[in-house]
XYZ file of C-alpha atoms in Angstrom:
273
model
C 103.117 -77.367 -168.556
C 100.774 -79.164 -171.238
C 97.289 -80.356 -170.050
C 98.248 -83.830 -168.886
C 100.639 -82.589 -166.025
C 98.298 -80.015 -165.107
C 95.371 -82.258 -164.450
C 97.892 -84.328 -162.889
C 98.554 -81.115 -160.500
C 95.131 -80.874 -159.991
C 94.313 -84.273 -158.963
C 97.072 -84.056 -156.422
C 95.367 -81.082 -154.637
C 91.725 -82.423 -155.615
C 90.485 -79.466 -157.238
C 88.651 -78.921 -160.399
C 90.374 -77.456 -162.956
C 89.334 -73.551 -163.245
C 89.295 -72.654 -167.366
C 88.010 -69.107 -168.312
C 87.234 -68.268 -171.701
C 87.747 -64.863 -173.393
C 87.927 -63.819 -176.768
C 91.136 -62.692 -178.115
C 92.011 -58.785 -179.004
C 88.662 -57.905 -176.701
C 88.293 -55.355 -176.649
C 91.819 -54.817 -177.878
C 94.559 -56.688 -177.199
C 96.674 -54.516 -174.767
C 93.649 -55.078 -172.481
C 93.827 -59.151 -173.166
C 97.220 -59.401 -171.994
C 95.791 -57.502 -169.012
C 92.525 -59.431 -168.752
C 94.785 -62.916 -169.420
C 96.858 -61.674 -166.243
C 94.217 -60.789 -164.023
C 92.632 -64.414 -164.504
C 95.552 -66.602 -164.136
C 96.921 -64.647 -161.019
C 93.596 -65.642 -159.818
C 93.081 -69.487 -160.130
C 92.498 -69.838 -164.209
C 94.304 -73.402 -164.198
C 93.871 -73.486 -167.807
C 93.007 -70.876 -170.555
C 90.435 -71.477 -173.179
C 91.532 -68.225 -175.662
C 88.949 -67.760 -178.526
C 90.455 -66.702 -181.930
C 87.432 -64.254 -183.436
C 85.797 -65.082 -186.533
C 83.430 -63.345 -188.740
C 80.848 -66.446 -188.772
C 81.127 -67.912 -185.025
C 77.906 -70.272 -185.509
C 78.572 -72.032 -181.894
C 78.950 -68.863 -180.392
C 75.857 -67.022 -178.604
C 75.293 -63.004 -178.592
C 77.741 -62.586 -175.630
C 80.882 -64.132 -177.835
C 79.136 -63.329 -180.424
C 79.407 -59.081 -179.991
C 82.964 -60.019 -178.234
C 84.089 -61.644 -181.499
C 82.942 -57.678 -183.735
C 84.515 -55.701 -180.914
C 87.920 -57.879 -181.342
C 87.797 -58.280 -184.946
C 87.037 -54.048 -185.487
C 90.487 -53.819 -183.040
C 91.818 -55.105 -185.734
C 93.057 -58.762 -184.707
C 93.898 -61.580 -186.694
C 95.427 -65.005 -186.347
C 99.065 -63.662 -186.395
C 98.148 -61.291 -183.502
C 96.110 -64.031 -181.822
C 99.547 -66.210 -181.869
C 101.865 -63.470 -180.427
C 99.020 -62.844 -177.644
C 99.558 -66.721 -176.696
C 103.172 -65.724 -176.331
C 102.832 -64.074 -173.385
C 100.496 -66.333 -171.135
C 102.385 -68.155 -168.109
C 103.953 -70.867 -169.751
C 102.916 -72.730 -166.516
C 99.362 -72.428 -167.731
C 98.506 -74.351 -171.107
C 96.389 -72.257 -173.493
C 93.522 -73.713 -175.370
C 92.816 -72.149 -178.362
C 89.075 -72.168 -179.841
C 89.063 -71.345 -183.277
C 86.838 -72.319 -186.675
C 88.260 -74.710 -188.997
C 87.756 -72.359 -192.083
C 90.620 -70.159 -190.094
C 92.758 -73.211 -190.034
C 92.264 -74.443 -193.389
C 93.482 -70.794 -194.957
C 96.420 -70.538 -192.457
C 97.513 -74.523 -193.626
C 96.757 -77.444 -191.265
C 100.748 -77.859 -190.654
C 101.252 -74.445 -189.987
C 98.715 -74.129 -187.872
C 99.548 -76.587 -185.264
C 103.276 -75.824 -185.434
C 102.903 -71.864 -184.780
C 100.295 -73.369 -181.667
C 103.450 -75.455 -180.821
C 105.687 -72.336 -181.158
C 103.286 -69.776 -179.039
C 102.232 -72.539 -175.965
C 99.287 -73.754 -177.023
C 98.250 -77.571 -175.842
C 95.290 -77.887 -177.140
C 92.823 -77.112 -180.343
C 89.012 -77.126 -179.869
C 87.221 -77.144 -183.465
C 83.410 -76.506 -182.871
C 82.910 -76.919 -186.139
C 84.524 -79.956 -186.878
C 82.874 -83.000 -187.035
C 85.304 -86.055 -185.990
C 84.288 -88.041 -188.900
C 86.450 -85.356 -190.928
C 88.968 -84.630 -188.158
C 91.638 -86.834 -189.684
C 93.855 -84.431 -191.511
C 93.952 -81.978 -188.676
C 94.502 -84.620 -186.220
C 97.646 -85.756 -187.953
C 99.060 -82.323 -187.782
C 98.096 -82.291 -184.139
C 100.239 -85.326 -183.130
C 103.084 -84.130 -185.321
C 103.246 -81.070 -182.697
C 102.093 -82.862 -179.822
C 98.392 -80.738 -179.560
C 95.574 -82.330 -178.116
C 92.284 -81.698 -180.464
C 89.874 -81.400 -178.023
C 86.468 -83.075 -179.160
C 82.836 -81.754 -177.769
C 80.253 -84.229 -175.993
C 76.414 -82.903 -176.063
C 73.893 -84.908 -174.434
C 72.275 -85.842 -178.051
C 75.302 -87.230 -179.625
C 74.834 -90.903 -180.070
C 76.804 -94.007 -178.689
C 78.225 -94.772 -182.086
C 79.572 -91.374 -182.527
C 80.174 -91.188 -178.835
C 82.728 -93.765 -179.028
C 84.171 -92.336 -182.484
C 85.457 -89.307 -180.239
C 86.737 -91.218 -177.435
C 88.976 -93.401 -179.623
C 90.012 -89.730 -181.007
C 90.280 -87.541 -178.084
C 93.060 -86.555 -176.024
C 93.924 -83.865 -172.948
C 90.309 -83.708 -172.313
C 86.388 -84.416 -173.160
C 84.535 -81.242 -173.799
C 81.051 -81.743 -172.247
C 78.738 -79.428 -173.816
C 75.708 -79.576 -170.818
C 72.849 -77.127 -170.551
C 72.968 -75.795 -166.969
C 69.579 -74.976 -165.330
C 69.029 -71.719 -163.528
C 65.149 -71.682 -161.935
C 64.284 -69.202 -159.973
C 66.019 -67.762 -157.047
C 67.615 -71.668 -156.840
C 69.939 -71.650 -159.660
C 70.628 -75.156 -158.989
C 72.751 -76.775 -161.563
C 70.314 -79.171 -164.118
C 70.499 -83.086 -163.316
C 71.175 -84.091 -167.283
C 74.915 -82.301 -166.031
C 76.236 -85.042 -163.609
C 74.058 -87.847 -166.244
C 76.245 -86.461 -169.196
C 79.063 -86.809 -166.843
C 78.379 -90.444 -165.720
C 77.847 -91.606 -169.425
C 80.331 -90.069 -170.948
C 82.906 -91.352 -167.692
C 81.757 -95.434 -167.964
C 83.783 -94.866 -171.730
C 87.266 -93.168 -170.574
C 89.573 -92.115 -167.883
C 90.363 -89.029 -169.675
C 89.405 -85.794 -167.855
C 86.211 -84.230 -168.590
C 85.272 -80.632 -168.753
C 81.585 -78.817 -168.375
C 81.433 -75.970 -170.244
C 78.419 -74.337 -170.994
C 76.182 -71.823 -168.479
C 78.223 -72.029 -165.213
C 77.946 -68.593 -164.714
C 78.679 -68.576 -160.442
C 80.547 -70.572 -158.076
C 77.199 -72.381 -156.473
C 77.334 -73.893 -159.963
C 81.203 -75.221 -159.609
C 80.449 -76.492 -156.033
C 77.617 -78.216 -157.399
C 79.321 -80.160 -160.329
C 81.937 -81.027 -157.631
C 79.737 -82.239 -155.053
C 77.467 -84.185 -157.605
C 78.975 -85.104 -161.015
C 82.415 -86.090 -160.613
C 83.418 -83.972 -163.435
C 87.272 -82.923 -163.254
C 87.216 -78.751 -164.845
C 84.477 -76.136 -165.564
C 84.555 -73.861 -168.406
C 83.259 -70.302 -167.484
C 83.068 -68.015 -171.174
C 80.129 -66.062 -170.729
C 80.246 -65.020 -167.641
C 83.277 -63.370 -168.068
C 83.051 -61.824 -170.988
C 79.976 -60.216 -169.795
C 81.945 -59.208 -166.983
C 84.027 -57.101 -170.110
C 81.790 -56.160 -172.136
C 79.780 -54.250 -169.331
C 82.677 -52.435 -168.419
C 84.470 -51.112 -171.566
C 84.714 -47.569 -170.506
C 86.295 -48.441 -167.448
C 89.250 -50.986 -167.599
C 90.037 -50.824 -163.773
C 86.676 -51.751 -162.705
C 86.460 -54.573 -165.716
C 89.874 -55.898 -164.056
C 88.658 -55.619 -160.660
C 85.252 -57.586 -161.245
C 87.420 -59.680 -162.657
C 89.786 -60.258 -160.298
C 86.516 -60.625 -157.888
C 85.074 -63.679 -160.059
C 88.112 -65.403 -160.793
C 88.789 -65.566 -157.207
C 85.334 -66.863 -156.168
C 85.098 -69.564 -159.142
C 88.822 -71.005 -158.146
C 87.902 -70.879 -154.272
C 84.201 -73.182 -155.368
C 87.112 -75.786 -157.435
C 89.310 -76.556 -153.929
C 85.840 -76.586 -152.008
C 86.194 -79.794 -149.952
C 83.743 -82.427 -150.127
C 82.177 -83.059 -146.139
C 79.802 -86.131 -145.903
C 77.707 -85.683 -142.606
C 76.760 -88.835 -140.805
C 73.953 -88.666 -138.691
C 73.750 -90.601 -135.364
């Protein structure tokens, strides 16, 4: 199923999309397979798989240390691949890589061994979409979406550069308040949302700091935003629990569940007489 249909899915049942993020081979890839499992057979709609790199400059600490511990496993981008091989083909896989690792495996052969392994989509952090050309081209020649990211400081002008670019999805990158006790999602969120919405019908995603599903039900209630992208949170959830795989899966299990229930949450409008 590529990203289109499963949006499409979504829409049908109105329910955000659910998309975790883990690193791949973290802490080794035995347990990713396992991890990979554990989310999908509890709501992950979509999978956003991270391919480590020695340099991740848009990662923080969290993906950060989850990038060494993957990378002194021993994985590479031939591993990565064969990892994508055994997700649900029902769920489309998202790979977030740098564009240094595509530009040594070959632009070409890079999206054609994505096409081979079931991956729908490409997000390049580092990869500005004035120079996004070439890797576009080999994109559409495998039928991958290059997923673009939206912060609330890029400009109209380049705004609109990405939109006549993007497919599968808009990547909203939106800083996501937690004050206090309240940890009430931050208003720029559903503004980002609303700006970025008045330019294109395509989906759009929130992905950075939802870290609980008060978060999700807020976005849904609020911002009309159509996924949520959940990285941190859950590879915290991993990275606590190294020494002891059945509670990492369990906690796991636990989240998933609870972030996928806050995506179907219904939205009631009380009128008052």
């Amino acid at each position: 199923m590529n990203i289109q249909e499963k949006f499409n899915e979504l829409k049908f049942k109105e329910e955000l999309a659910f998309m975790p993020y883990i690193a791949a081979g973290d802490p080794d890839v035995e347990t990713t397979v396992e991890i990979l499992n554990t989310l999908i057979e509890n709501g992950a709609d979509i999978i956003e798989l991270g391919m480590p790199f020695s340099d991740p400059i848009a990662d923080g600490p969290t993906i950060q240390a989850a990038s060494e511990r993957a990378l002194k496993a021993g994985m590479n981008t031939d591993v990565y691949f064969e990892i994508c091989k055994k997700v649900n083909p029902k769920i489309p896989v998202i790979a977030m890589t740098y564009y240094n690792i595509i530009l040594q495996y070959g632009l070409l052969r890079f999206a054609k061994k994505c096409k081979d392994s079931g991956i729908y989509g490409i997000i390049v952090p580092d990869l500005p979409v004035e120079e996004s050309e070439p890797l576009l081209s080999a994109c559409k020649k495998y039928n991958i979406n290059l997923i673009f990211l939206v912060a609330q400081t890029t400009t109209p002008d380049r705004l609109e550069k990405i939109l006549k670019h993007a497919e599968g999805f808009v990547y909203l990158v939106s800083l996501l308040g937690v004050t206090g006790a309240r940890e009430e999602v931050d208003k720029t969120a559903s503004e980002l949302v609303l700006r970025v919405r008045k330019k294109t019908e395509l989906p759009l995603c929130i992905g950075f700091g939802i870290s609980n599903a008060l978060h999700v039900e807020q976005l849904k209630l609020n911002s009309g935003v159509n996924g949520v992208i959940v990285g941190s949170a859950i590879v915290n959830i991993i990275g606590e629990n190294l020494g002891d795989k059945e509670k990492m899966l369990f906690e796991l299990k636990n989240f998933a569940g609870k972030m996928k229930d806050a995506t179907k949450k219904k939205i009631v409008l009380k009128v008052h007489e």
